[in-house]
Coordinates of C-alpha atoms and ligand atoms in Angstrom, one line a residue:
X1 CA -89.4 -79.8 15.9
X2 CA -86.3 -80.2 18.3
X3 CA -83.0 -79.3 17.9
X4 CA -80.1 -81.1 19.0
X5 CA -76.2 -80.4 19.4
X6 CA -73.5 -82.1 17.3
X7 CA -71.6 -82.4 21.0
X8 CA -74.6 -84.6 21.9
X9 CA -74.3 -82.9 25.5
X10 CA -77.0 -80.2 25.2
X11 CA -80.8 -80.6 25.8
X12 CA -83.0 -80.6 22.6
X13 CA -84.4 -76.9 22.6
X14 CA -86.9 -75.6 19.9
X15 CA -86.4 -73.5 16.8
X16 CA -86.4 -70.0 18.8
X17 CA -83.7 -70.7 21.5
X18 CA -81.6 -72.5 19.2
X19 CA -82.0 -69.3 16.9
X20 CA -81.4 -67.2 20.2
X21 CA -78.4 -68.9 21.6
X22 CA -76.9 -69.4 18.2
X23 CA -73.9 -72.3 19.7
X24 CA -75.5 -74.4 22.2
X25 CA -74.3 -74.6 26.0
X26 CA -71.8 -77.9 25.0
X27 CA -69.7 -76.0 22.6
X28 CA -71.8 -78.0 19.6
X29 CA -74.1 -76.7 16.5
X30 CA -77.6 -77.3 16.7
X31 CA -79.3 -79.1 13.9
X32 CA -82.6 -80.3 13.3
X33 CA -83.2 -83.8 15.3
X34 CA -84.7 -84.6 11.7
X35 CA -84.7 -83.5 8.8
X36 CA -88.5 -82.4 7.7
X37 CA -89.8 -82.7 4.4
X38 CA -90.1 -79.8 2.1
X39 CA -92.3 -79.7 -1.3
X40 CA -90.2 -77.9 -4.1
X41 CA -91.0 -74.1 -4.6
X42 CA -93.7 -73.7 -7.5
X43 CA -92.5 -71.8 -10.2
X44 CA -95.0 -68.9 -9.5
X45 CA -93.9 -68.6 -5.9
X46 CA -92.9 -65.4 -4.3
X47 CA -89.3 -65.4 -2.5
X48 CA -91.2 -64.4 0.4
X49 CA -93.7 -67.2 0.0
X50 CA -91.5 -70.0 -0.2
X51 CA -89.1 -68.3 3.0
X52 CA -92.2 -68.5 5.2
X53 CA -92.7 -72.1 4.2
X54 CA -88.6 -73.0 4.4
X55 CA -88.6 -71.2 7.3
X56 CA -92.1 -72.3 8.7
X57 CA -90.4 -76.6 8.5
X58 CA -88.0 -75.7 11.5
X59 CA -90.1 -73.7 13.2
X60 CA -93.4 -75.9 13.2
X61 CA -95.5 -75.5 16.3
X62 CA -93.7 -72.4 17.6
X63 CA -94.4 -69.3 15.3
X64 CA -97.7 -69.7 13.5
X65 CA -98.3 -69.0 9.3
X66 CA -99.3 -65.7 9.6
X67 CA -96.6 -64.3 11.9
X68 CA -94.1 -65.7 9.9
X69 CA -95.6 -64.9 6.8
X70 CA -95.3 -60.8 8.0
X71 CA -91.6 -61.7 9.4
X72 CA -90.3 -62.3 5.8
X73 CA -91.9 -59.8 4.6
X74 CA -90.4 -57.6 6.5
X75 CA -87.3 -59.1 6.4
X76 CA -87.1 -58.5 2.7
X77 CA -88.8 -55.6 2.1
X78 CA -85.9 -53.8 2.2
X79 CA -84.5 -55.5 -1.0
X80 CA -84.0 -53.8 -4.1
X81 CA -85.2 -56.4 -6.4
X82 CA -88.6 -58.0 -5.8
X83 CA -87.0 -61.4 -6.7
X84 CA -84.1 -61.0 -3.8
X85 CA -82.2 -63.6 -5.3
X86 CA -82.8 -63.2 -9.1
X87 CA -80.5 -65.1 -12.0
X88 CA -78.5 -63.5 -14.5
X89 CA -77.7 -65.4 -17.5
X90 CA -73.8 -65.8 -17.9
X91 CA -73.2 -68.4 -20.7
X92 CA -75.6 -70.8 -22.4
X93 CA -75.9 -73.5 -19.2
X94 CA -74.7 -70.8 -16.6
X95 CA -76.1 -68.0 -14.4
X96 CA -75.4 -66.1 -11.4
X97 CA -77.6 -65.5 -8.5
X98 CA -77.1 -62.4 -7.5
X99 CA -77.8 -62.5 -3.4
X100 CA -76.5 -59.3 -3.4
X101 CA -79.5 -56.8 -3.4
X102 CA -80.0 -56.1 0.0
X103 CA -79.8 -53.0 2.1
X104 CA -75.9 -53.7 2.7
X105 CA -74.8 -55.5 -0.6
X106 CA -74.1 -58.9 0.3
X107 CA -75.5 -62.2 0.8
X108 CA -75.4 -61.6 4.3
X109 CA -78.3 -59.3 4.2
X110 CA -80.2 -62.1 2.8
X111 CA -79.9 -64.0 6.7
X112 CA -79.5 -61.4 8.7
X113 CA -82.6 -59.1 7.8
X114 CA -84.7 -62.6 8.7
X115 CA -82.9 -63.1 12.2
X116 CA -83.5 -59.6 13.6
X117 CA -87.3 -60.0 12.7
X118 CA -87.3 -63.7 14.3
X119 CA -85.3 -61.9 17.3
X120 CA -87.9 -59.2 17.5
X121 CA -90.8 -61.7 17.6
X122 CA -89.4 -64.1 19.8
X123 CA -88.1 -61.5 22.6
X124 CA -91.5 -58.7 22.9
X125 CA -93.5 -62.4 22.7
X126 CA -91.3 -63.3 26.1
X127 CA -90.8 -59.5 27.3
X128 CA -87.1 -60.2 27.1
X129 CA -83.5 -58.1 26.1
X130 CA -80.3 -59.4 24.6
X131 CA -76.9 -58.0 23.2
X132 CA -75.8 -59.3 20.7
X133 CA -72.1 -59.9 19.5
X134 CA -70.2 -61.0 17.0
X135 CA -67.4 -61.0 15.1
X136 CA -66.6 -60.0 11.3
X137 CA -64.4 -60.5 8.7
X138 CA -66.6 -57.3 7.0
X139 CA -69.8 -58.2 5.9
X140 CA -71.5 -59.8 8.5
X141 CA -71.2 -57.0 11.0
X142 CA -72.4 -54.1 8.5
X143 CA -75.8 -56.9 7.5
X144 CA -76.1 -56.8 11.7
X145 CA -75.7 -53.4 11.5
X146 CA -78.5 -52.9 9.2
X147 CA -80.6 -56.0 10.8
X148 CA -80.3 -54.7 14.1
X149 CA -80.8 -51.0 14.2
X150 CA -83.4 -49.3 16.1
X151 CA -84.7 -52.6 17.3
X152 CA -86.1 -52.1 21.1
X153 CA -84.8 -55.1 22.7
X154 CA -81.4 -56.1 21.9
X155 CA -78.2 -54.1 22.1
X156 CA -75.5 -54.9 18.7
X157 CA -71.6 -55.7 19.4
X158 CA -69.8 -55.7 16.4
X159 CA -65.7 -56.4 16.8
X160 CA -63.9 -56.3 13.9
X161 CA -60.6 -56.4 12.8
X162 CA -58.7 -52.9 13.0
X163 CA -57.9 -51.5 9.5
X164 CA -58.3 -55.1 8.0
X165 CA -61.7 -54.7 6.8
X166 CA -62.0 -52.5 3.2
X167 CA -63.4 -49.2 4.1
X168 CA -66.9 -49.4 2.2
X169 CA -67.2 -52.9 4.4
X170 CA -66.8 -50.3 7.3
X171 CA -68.8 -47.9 6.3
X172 CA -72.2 -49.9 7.1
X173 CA -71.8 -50.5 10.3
X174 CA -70.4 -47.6 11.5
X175 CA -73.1 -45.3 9.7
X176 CA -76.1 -46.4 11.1
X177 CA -76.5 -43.4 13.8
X178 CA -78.5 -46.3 16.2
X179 CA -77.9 -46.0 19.5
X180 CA -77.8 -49.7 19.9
X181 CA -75.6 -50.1 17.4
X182 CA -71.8 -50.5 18.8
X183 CA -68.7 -51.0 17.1
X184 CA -65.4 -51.8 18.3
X185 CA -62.3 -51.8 16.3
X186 CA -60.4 -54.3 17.7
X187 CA -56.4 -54.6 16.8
X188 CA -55.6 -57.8 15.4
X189 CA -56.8 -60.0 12.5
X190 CA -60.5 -61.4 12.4
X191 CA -59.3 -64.6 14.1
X192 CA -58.6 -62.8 17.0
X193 CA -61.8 -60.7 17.2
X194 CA -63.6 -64.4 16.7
X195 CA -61.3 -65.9 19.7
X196 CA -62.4 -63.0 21.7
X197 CA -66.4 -63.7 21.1
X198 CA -65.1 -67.2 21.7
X199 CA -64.2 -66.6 25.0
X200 CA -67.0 -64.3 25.8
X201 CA -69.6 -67.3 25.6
X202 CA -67.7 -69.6 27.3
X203 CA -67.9 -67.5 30.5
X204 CA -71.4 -69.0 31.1
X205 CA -72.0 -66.4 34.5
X206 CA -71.6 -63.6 32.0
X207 CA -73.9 -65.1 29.4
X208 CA -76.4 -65.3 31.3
X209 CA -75.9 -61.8 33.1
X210 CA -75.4 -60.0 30.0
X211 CA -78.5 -62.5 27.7
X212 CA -76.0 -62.8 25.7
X213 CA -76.5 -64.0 22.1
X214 CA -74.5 -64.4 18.7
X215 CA -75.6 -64.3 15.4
X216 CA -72.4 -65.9 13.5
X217 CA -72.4 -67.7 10.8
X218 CA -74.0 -71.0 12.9
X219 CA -76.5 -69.6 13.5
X220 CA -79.1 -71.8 12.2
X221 CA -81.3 -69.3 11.2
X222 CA -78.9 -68.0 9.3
X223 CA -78.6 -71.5 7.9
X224 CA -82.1 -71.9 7.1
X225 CA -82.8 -68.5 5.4
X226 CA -79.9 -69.6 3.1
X227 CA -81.7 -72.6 2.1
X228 CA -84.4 -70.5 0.4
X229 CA -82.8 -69.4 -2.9
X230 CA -81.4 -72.7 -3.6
X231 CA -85.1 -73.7 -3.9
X232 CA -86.2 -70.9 -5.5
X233 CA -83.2 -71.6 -8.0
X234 CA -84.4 -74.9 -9.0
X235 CA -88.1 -73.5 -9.5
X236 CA -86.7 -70.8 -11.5
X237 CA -84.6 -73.2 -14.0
X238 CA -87.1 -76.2 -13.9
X239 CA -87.5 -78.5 -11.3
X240 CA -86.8 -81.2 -14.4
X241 CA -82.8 -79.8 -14.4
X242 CA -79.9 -81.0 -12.1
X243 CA -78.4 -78.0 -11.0
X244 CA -74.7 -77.4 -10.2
X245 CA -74.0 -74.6 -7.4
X246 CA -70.9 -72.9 -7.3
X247 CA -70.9 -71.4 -3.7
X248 CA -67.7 -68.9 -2.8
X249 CA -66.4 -70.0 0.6
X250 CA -65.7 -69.6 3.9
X251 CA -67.0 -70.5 7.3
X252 CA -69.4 -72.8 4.8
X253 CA -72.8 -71.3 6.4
X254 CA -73.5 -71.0 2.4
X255 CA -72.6 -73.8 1.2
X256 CA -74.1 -76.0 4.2
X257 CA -77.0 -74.4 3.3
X258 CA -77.8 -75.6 0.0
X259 CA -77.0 -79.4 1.7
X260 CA -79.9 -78.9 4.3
X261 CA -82.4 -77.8 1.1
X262 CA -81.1 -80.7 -0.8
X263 CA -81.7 -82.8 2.2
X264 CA -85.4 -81.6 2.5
X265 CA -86.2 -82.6 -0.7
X266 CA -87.1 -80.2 -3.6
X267 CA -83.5 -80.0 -5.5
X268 CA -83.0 -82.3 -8.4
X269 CA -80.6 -83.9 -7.5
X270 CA -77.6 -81.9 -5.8
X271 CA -74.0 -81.0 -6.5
X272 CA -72.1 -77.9 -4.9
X273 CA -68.6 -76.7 -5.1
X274 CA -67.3 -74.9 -2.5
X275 CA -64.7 -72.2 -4.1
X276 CA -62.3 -71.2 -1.6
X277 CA -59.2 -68.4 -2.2
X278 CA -55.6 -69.3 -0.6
X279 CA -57.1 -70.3 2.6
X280 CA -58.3 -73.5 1.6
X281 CA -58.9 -75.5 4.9
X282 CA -62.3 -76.7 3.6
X283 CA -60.5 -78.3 0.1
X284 CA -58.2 -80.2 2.3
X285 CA -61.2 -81.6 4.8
X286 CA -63.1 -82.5 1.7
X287 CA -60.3 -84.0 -0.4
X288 CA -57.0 -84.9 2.1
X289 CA -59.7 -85.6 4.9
X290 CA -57.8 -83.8 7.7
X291 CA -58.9 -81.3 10.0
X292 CA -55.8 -78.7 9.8
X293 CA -55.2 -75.5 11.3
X294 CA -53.5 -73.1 9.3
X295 CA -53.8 -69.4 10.7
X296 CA -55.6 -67.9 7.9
X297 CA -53.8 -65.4 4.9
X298 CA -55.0 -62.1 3.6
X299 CA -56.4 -62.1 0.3
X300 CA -58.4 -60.0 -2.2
X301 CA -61.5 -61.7 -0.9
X302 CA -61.4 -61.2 2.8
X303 CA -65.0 -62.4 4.0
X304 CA -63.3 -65.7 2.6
X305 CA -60.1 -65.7 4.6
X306 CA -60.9 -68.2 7.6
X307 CA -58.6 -70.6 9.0
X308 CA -61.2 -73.5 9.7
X309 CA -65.1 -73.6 8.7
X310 CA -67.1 -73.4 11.1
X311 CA -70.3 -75.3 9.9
X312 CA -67.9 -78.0 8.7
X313 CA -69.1 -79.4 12.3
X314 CA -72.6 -80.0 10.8
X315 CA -71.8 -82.0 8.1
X316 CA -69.3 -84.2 10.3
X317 CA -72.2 -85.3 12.5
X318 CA -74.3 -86.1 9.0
X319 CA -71.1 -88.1 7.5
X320 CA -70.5 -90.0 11.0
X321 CA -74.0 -90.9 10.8
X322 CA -74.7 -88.3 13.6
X323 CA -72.2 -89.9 16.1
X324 CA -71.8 -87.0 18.7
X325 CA -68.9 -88.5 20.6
X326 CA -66.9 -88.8 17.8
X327 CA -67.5 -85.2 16.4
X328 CA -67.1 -83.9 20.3
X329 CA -64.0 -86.1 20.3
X330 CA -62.3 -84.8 16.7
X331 CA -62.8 -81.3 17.7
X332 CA -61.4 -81.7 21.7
X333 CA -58.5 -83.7 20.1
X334 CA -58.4 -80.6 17.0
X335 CA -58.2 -77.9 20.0
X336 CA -54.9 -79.4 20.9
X337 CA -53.3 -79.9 18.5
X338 CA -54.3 -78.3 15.8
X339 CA -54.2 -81.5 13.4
X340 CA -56.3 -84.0 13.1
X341 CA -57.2 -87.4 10.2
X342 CA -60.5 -88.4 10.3
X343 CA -61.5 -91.4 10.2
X344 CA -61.9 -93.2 7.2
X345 CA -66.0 -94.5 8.2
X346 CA -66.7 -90.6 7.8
X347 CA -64.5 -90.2 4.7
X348 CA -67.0 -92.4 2.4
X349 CA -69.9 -90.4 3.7
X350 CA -68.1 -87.1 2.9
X351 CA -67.3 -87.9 -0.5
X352 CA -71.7 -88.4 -1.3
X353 CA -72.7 -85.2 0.3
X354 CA -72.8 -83.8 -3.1
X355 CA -69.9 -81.2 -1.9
X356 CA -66.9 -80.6 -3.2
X357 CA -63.5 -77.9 -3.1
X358 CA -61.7 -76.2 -5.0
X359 CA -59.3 -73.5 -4.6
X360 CA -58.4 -70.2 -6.7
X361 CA -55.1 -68.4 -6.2
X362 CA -55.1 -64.7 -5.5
X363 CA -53.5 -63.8 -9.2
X364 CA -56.6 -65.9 -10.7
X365 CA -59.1 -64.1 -8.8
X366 CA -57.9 -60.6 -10.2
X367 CA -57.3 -61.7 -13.6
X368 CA -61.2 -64.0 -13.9
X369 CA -62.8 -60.0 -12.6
X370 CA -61.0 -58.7 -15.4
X371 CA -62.0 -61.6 -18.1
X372 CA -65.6 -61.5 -16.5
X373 CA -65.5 -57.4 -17.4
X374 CA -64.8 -58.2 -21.1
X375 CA -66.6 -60.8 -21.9
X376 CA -70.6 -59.5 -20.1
X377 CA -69.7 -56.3 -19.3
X378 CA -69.9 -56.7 -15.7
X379 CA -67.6 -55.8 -12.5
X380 CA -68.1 -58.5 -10.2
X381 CA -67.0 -58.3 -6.8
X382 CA -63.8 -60.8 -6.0
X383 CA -65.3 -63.4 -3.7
X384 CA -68.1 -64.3 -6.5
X385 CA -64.8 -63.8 -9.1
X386 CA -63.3 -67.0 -6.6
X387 CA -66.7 -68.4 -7.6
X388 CA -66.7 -67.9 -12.1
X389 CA -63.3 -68.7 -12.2
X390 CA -64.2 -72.3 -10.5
X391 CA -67.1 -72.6 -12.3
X392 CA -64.9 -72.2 -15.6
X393 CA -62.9 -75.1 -15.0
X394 CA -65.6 -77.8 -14.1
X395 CA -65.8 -80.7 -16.6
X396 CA -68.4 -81.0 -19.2
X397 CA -71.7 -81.8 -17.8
X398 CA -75.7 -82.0 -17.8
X399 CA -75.7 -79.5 -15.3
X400 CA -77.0 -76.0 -15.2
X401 CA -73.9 -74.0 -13.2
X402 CA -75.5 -71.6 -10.9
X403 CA -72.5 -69.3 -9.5
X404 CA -73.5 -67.6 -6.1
X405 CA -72.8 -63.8 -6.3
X406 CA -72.0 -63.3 -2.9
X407 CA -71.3 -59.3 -3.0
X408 CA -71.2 -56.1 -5.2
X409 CA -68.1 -55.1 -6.6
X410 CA -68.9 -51.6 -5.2
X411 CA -68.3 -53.1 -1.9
X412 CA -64.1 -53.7 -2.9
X413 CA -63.8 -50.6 -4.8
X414 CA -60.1 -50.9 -4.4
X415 CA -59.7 -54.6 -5.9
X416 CA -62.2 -54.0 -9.0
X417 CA -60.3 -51.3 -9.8
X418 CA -57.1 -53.0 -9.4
X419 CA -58.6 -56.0 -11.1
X420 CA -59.7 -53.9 -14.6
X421 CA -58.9 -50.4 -13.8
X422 CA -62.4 -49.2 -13.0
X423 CA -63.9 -47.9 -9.8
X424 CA -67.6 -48.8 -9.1
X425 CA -70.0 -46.8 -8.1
X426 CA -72.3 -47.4 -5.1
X427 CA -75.8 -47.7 -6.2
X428 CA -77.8 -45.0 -5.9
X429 CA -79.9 -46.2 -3.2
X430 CA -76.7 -46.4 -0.7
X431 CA -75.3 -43.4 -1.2
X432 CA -75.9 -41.7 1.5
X433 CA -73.6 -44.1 4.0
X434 CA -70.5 -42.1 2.4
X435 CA -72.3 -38.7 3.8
X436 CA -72.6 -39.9 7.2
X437 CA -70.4 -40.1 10.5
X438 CA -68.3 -42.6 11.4
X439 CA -69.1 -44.1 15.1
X440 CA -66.4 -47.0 16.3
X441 CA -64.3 -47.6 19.0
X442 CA -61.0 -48.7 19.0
X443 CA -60.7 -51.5 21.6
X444 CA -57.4 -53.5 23.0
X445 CA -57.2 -57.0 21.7
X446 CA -58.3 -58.1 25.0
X447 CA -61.6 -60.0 26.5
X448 CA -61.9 -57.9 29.6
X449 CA -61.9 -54.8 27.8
X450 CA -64.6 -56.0 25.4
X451 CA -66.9 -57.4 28.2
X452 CA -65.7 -54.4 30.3
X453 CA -67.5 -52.8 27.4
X454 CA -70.4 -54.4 26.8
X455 CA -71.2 -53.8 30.6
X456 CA -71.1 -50.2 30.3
X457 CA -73.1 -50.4 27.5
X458 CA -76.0 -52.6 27.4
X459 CA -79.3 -51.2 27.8
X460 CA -80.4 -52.7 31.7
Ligands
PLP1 C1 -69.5 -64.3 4.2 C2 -69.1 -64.2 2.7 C3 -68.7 -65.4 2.0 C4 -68.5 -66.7 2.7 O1 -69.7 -67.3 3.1 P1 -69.8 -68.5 4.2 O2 -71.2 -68.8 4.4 O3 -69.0 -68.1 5.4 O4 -69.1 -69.7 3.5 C5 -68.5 -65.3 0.7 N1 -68.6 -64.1 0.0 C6 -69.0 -62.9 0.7 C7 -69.0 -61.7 0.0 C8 -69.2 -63.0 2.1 O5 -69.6 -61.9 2.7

């Protein structure tokens, strides 16, 4: 199995260096040169099972069964629920899946846990080292944290935003005590800790210096380990059921994700509804078809507050029937100016992906946690809040909703308790991060600084 980039100017590389280099050389996301075949997940399938053979269709030919069947493992041995994705009944044709269970309380454990153990095996099988960077809006940098820590061959760069991030969010990846574990505080918005890793990859003699990797949310691992719980889903609910997946929103890794599984087979049918907040960039690709840059707004669900989707790309090159040197062409002509149509041959493709938009303002999110709280009993966190009150407002249908509960409330203590005037606890089990020392440093929104940084720290 090769991959190939949506800028069609990259070689085809296999699953582990596109997993390793995360964005490929041309600027383009790599996706699979096509798409294999994947049976459904039986209904008395382990999660772990069913990753290892998800996992094992991309990576064909380069990690055998039995190594990737102890990689997952691993990976989710460290979850609190021996389902790690398990549904809770909402309503009578509606659950959650709760993809929060992991050792840092959201979804992005769920990825992240799987890429360090795929790092791990692919760097002591070549007797290489790499750093690792990336940027976060909150949750991605405390699941690297947690991913990453201890591990003997690659060094951990978080940047995130100064003071923009809730303090629980900062709490796990600042706590980890790893010495390769480093966390700069950089001060401007996320945007600008993103442009910064931007700019860091595109200085190719420093890249290949530093083996210098990312794990963002294009990361088609990422993308792939994603694509396990919608299939475990549909085993879990009947394979006989179309299912209707509303995914909270932002840089669409999620969301993309149940496409690919839906394009391997094994979904009944598929429908998904991205739920965005106030920054809805993705509802006005999906529905005015424009590409538009709008610098992104705070809101109570920050890891949601992004100014264009980033694995939008990926479903471009699907919709223009995988015509590189137009998606190369939108985005050059994007970078400019900021604005851009697209063209209505890719417009009718869009519209039978299965995905759709729609956006919640910032009062609705705080007042659906509250209605959610009365009517189950439950504080939900506000990004999977964006999520119920979307799914509340769909039209009647066959469907089974299945809302994607992307985080635990006790990771926004501050908006739950704003929202219905309680402040969640942290489960037991994570305690202990409020105990421990806080180790970050605060760095000049500046690129030199940061690679200035990363020089002086990266193991040789
Ligand atoms: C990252 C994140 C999202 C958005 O996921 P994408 O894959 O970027 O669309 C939603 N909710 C939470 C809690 C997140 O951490």
């Amino acid at each position: 199995m090769k991959f190939i980039s949506t800028r069609g100017q990259a070689s085809p590389v296999g699953f582990l260096d596109a997993c390793l280099s995360g964005l490929a050389p041309d600027g383009g996301l790599y996706v699979p040169e096509t798409w294999p075949k994947i049976a459904p997940a039986g209904p008395h399938e382990r999660y772990v099972d069913v990753a290892a053979r998800v996992i094992g269709a991309f990576a064909e030919e380069e990690i055998d069964g039995e190594t990737l069947q102890r990689i997952c493992v691993r990976a989710y041995k460290s979850f609190a629920h021996q389902s790690v994705a398990p549904l809770v009944q909402w309503g009578p044709d509606a659950f959650l899946m709760e993809l929060h269970h992991g050792p840092t309380l959201a979804f992005k454990d769920i990825a992240m846990q799987l890429i360090a153990q795929l790092f791990d095996q692919a760097l002591s099988q070549r007797g290489e080292r790499m750093s690792v960077t990336c940027a976060t809006s909150g949750d991605t940098g405390g699941a690297a944290a947690a991913a990453f820590a201890g591990a003997t061959n690659v060094d951990l760069f978080i940047l995130h935003p100064h003071e923009r991030i809730s303090p629980v969010q900062r709490l796990f990846m600042t706590t980890t005590g790893a010495g390769n574990v480093h966390n700069l505080a950089i001060d401007e918005d996320f945007d600008a800790c993103q442009a910064i890793v931007k700019s860091l990859f595109s200085d190719r003699d420093f890249v290949a210096r530093s083996g210098l990797s990312g794990v963002n949310s294009i990361n088609w691992a990422r993308i792939a380990a994603q694509a396990v719980y919608y299939a475990t889903a549909q085993a879990a609910l009947g394979t006989d059921r179309p299912l209707r997946f509303v995914v909270p929103s932002g840089n669409m890794g999620d969301a993309l994700a149940g496409y690919v599984a839906a394009r391997c087979g094994g979904l009944a049918g598929f429908e998904a509804i991205c739920a965005v907040n106030e920054n809805d960039a993705l509802r006005v690709l999906l529905h005015d078809g424009k590409m538009s840059r709008a610098s992104a707004v705070a809101t109570p669900s920050p890891a949601m507050d992004i100014s264009i989707p980033s694995n939008f790309e990926r479903l471009l090159f699907e919709a223009s029937g995988r015509d590189a040197d137009l998606v190369r062409q939108l985005y050059e002509q994007f970078a400019q100016s900021g604005d851009v149509p697209l063209p209505d041959r890719v417009k009718g493709p869009l519209s039978c992906t299965g995905l759709s938009a729609r956006s919640v303002s910032n009062s609705d999110t705080l007042a659906e946690m509250k209605r959610v709280y009365g009517e189950t009993g439950w504080l939900i966190c506000p990004h999977t809040a964006v999520g119920t009150s979307v799914a509340r407002a769909l039209p009647e249908s066959d469907a089974v909703t299945v809302v994607l509960a992307t985080a635990h409330a006790a990771k926004f203590p501050e908006t739950v308790e704003k929202a219905t005037g309680i402040r969640p606890d942290l489960p037991l089990r994570v305690q202990g991060v409020a105990a421990r020392d806080e180790v970050f440093e605060h760095v000049a929104n500046d690129v030199s600084a940061v690679r200035d940084y990363i020089r002086a720290r990266q193991r040789a």
